Coordinates of C-alpha atoms and ligand atoms in Angstrom, one line a residue:
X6 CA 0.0 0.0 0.0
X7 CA 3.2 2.8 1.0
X8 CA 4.3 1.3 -2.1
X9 CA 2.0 1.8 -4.2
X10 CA 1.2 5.5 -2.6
X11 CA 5.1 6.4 -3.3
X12 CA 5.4 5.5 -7.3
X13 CA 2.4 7.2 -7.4
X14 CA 3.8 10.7 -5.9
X15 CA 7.0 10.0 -7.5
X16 CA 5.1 9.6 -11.0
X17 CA 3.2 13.2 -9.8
X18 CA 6.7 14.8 -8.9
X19 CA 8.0 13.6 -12.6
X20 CA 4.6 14.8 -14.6
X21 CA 5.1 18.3 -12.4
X22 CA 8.7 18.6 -13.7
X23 CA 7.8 17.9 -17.0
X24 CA 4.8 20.4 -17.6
X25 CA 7.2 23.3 -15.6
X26 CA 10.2 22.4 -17.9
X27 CA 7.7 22.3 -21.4
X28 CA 6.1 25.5 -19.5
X29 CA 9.7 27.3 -18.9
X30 CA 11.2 26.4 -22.3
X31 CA 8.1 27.9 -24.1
X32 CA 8.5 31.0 -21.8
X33 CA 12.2 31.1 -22.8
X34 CA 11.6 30.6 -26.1
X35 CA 10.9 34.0 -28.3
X36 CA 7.7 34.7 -30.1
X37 CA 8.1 35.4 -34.1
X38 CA 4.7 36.4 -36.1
X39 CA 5.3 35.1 -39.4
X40 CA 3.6 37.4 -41.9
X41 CA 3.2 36.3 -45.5
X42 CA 2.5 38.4 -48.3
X43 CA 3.3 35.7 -51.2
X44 CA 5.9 35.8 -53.7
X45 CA 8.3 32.9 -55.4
X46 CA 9.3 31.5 -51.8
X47 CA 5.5 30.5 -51.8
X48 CA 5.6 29.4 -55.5
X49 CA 4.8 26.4 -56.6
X50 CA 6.6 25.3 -59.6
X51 CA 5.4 22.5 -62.5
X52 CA 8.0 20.2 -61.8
X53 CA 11.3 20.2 -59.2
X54 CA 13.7 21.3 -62.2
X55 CA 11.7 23.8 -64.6
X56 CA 11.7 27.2 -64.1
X57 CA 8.0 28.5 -64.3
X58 CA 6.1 29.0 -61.1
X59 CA 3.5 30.4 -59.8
X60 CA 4.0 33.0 -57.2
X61 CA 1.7 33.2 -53.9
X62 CA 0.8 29.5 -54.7
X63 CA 1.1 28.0 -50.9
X64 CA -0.2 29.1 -47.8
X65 CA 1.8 30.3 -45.1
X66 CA 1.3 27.5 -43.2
X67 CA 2.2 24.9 -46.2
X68 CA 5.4 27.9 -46.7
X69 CA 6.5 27.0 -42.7
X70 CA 5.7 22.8 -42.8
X71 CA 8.8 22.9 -44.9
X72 CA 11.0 24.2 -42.6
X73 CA 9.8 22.6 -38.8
X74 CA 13.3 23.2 -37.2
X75 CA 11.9 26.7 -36.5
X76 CA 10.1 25.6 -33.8
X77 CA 12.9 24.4 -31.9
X78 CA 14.1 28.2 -31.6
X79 CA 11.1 30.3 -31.2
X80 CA 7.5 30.1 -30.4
X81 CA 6.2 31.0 -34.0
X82 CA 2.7 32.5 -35.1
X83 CA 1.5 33.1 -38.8
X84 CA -0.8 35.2 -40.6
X85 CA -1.6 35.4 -43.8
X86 CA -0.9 39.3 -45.3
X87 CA -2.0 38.8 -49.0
X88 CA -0.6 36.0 -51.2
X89 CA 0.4 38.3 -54.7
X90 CA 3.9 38.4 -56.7
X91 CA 5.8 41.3 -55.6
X92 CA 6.0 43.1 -58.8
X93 CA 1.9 43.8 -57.9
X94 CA 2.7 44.8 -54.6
X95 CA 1.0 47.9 -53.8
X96 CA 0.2 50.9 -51.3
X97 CA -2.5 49.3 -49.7
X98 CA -0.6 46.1 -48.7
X99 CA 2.2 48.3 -47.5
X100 CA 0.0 49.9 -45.2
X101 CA -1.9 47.5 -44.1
X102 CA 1.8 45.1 -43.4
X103 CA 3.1 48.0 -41.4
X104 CA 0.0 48.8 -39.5
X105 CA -0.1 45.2 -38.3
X106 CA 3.6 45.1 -37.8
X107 CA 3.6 47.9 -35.2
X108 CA 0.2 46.4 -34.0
X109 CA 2.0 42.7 -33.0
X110 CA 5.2 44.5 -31.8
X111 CA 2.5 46.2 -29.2
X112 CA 1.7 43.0 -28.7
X113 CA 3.1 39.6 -28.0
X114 CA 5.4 39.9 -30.9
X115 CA 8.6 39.6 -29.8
X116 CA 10.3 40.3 -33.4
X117 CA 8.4 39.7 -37.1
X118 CA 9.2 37.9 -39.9
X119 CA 8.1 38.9 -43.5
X120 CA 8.1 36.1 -46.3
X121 CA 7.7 38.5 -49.9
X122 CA 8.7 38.3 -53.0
X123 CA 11.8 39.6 -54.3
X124 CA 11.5 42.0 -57.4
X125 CA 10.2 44.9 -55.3
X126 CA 11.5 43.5 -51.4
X127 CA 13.8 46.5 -51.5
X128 CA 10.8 48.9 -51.6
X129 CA 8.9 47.4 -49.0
X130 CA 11.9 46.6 -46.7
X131 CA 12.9 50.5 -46.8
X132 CA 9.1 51.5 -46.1
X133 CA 8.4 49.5 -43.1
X134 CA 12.4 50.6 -42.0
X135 CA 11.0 54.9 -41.8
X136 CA 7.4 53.3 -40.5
X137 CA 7.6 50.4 -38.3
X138 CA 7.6 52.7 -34.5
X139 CA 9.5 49.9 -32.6
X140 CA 13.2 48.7 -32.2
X141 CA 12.3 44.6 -32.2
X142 CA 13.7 43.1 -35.5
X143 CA 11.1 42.8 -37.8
X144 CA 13.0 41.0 -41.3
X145 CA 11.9 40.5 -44.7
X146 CA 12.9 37.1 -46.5
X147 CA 12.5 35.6 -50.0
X148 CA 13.7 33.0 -51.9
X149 CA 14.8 32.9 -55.8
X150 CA 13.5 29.3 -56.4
X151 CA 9.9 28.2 -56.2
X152 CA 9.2 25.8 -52.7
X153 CA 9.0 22.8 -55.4
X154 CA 12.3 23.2 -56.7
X155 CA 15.5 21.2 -55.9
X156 CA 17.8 22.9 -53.1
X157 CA 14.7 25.4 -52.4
X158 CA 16.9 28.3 -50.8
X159 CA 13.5 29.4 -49.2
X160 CA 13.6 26.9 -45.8
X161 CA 16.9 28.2 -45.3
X162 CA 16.3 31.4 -45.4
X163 CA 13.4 31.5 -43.2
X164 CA 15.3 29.6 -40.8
X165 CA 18.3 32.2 -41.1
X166 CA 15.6 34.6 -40.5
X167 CA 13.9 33.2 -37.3
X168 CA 17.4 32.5 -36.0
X169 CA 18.1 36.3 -36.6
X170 CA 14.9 37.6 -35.0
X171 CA 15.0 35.8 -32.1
X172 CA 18.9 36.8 -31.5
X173 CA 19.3 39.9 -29.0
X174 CA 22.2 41.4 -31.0
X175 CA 19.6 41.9 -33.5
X176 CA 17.4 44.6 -31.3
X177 CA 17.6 48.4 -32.9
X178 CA 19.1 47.0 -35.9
X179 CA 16.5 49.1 -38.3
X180 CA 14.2 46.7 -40.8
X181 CA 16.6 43.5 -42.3
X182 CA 16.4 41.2 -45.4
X183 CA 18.0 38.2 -44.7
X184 CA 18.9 35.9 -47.5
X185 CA 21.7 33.8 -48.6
X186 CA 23.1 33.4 -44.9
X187 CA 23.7 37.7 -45.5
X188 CA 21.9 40.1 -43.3
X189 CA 21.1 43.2 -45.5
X190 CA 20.6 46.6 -44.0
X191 CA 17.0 48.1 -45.6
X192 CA 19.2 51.5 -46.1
X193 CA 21.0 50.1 -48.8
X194 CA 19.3 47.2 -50.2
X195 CA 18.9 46.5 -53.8
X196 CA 18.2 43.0 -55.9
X197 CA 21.3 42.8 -58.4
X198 CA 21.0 39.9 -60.2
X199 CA 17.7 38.4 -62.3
X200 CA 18.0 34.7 -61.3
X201 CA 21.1 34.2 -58.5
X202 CA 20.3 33.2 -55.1
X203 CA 23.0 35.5 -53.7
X204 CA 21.0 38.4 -55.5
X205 CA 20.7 40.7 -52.5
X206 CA 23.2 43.0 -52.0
X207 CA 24.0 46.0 -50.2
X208 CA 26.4 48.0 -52.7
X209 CA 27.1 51.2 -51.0
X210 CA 27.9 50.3 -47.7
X211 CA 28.0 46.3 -47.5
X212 CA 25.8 43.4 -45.7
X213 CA 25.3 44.4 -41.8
X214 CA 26.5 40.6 -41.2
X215 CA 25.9 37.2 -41.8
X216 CA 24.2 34.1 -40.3
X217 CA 26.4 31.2 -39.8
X218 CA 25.7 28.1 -37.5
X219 CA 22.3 29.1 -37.0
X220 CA 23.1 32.6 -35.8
X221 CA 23.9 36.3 -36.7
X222 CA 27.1 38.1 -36.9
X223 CA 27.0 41.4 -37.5
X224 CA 29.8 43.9 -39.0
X225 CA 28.2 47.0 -39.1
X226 CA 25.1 48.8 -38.2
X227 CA 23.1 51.5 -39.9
X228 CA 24.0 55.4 -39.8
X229 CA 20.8 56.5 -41.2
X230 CA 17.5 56.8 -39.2
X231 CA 14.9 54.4 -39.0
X232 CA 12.0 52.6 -36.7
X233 CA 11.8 54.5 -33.4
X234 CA 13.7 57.4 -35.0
X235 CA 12.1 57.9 -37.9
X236 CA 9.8 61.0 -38.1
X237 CA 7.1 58.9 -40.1
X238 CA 3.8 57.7 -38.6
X239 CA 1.2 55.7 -41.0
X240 CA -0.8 55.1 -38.2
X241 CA -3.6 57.2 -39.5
X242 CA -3.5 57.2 -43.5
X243 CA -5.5 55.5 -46.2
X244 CA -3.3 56.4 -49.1
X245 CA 0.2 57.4 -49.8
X246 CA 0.9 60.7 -52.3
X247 CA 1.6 59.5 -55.6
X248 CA 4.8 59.8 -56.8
X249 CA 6.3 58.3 -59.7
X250 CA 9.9 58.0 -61.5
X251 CA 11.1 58.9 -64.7
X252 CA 14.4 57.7 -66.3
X253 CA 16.7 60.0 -68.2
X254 CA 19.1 58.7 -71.3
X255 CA 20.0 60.3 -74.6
X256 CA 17.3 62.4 -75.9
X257 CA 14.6 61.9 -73.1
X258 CA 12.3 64.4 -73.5
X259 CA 9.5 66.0 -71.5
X260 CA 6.8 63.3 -72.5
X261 CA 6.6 61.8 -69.5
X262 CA 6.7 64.9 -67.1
X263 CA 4.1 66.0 -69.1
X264 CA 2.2 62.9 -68.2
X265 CA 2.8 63.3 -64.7
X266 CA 1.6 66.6 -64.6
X267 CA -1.4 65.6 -66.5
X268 CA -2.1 62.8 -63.9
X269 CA -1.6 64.7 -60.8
X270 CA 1.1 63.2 -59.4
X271 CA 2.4 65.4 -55.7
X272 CA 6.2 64.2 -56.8
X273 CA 8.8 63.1 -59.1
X274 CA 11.8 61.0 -58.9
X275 CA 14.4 61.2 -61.7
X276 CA 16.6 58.5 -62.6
X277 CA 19.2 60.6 -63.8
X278 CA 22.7 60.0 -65.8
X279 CA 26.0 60.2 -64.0
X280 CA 25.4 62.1 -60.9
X281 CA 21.6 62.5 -61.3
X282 CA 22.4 64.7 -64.8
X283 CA 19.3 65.0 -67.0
X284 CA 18.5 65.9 -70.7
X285 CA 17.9 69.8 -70.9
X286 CA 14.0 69.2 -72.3
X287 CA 13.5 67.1 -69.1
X288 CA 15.6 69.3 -66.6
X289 CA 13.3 72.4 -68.5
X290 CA 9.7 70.5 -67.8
X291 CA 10.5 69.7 -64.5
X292 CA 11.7 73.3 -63.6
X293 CA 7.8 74.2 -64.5
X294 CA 6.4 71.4 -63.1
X295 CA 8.0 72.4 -59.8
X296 CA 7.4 76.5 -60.1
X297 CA 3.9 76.0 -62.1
X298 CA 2.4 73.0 -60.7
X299 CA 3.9 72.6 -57.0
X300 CA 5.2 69.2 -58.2
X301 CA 8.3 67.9 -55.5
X302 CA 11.4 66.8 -57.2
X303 CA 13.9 64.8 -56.3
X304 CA 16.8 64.2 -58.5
X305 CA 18.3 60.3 -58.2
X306 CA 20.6 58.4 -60.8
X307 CA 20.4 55.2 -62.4
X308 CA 24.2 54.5 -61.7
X309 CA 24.1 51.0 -59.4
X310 CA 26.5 52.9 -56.3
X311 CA 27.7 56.6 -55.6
X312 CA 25.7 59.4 -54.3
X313 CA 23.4 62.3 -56.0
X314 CA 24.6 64.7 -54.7
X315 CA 24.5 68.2 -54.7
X316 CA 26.5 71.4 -55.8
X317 CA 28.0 69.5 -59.1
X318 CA 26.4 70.4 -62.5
X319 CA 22.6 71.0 -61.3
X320 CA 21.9 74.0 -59.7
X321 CA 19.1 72.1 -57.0
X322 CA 18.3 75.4 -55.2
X323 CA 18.1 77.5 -58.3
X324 CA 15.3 74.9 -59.8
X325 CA 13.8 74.2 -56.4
X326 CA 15.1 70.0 -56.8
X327 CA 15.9 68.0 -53.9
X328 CA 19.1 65.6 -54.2
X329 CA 18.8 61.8 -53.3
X330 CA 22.1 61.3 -51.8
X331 CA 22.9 57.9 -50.9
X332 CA 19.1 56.9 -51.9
X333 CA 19.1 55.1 -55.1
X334 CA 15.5 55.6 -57.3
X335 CA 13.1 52.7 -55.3
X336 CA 14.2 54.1 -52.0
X337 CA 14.2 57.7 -53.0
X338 CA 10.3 57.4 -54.4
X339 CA 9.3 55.9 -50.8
X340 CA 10.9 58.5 -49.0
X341 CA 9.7 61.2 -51.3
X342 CA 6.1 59.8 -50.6
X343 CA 6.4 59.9 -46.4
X344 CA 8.1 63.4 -46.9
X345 CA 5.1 64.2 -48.6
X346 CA 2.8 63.1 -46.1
X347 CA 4.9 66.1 -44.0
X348 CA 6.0 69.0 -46.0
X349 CA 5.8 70.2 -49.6
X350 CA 8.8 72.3 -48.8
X351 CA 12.3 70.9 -51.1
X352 CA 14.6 72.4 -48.5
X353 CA 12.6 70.2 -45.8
X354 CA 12.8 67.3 -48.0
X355 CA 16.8 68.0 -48.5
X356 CA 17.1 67.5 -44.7
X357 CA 15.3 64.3 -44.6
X358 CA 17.6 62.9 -47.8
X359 CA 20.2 63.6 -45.8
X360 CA 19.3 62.1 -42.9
X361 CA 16.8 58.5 -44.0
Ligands
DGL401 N1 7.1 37.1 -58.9 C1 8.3 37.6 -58.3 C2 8.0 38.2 -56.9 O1 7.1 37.7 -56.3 C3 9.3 36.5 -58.2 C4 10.6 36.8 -57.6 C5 10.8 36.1 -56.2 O2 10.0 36.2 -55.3 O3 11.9 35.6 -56.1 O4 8.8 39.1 -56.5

């Protein structure tokens, strides 16, 4: 009878310890939202080999039964964001991403991932960096090959990415892409190759680090501001002010200014030669467009690395232009749309090129 009354206490003591380590170990353990917004690393392809796919094919939750490791390292939640290529991506989805970011990170959310496709990550990646209002890492990750294909790079990545959010090292870092086992700053990000898997790239300033063994290493950190010190708030808009960009080459002429002008736009972005240089018919039409129409512009180049800058062959001041700087034309267009949510003014929109 004591017998039987002491296996069973002992058996109580051992199902007590059990639930309290299960119990601490999911305390200890992070917790990562997992946001989807579609793109190739949710693509399903026709066979493992082919190229064609179909972007935004799988769920998130199909996207994350590939890659179960991740719930060895953090406590992971998903929702589903939209499920589109990222060459469709679109204001709306930006707003609603970064209002739900900053929601979560109010939240529970103890950092976010953000699967996406890669032809317009950059863009999205440098919006959520001047609009998410919270240092917790928050990281955009694609993939180059479809979830069907042989040596997917997508699991990996996501891992990398989970493995990255959940790192303290990785707190007030600004908004990441990580890809590639490379952890990509979102102030200098651009996609530099069609088809590689090593496509990301920061060419200005270089990666922020790498992930190796399952965990980040970083070698530099951002200068420029973002997250809590961005001036930016989205909080309470529906839209963003149009703004588009327009390319200059030999001969470009006023066409599409003329367009722009027609079509409302609040701002323009060139895409200039050299140093942000631009055709005199173009450099003429959007002298007007500025003095006649109140149309912001901010002069960018097509050139891969370098600064705009100012005080070379363009008189800025004397045509009321704002220089891009360090801002290539993606990045330059989202700022120029959150500056525009502020200030018309191209001297106040100077400062902030300067400064995002
Ligand atoms: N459809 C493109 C996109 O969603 C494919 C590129 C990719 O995700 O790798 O961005």
């Amino acid at each position: 009878m004591i017998m039987r009354t002491n296996i069973k206490r002992v058996f109580g003591l051992l199902m007590m310890m059990m639930v309290i380590s299960i119990a601490s170990n999911a305390q200890a353990k992070k917790t990562v939202y997992i946001l989807a917004t579609g793109g190739t690393i949710a693509g399903q392809g026709a066979t493992e080999v082919t190229a064609g796919y179909k972007a935004g094919a799988i769920t998130v939750d199909e996207l994350l039964s590939a890659v179960p490791e991740i719930k060895d390292i953090a406590n992971i939640k998903a929702e589903q964001v939209a499920n589109i290529g990222s060459q469709d991506m679109n204001d709306q989805v930006w707003l609603k991403l970064s209002k739900r970011v900053n929601e979560l990170l109010n939240q529970d959310a103890d950092a976010i991932v953000i699967t996406h496709g890669t032809d317009t990550q950059e863009e999205t990646a440098y919006f959520l960096n001047l609009t998410v209002k919270s240092d917790k890492p928050v990281i955009l990750v694609g993939s180059m090959r479809p979830s069907t294909a042989i040596s997917a790079d997508g699991p990996r990545n996501i891992y990398n990415a989970v493995a990255t959010a959940v790192a303290p090292e990785s707190v007030g870092k600004g908004v990441t892409v990580v890809m590639d086992d490379k952890i990509l700053g979102a102030d200098d990000l651009a996609k530099t190759n069609t088809l590689s898997v090593g496509t990301f790239q920061n060419p200005n300033y270089g990666p922020l680090g790498i992930v190796y063994n399952g965990k980040p290493i970083y070698t530099r950190q951002s200068l420029k501001r973002h997250t809590i010190n961005s001036e930016f708030d989205v909080t309470n808009l529906s839209e963003l002010p149009r703004v588009e960009i327009i390319l200059s080459y030999s001969n470009a002429t006023s066409l599409f200014v003329d367009a722009a002008v027609k079509a409302h736009v609040k701002g323009i972005v060139t895409a200039g030669v050299g140093n942000g240089n631009l055709t005199t018919d173009l450099q003429n039409a959007l002298e007007k467009a500025v003095k006649n129409h109140g149309i912001a512009v901010v002069r960018s180049s097509r050139i891969m690395t370098g600064p705009t800058a100012q005080w070379d062959e363009i008189n800025d001041d004397q045509l009321g232009f704002s220089a891009s700087w360090f801002n290539n034309p993606y990045r330059s267009r989202v700022l120029l749309m959150l500056a525009l949510t502020k200030t018309k003014d191209y001297k106040e929109i100077q400062r902030m090129f300067s400064e995002y």
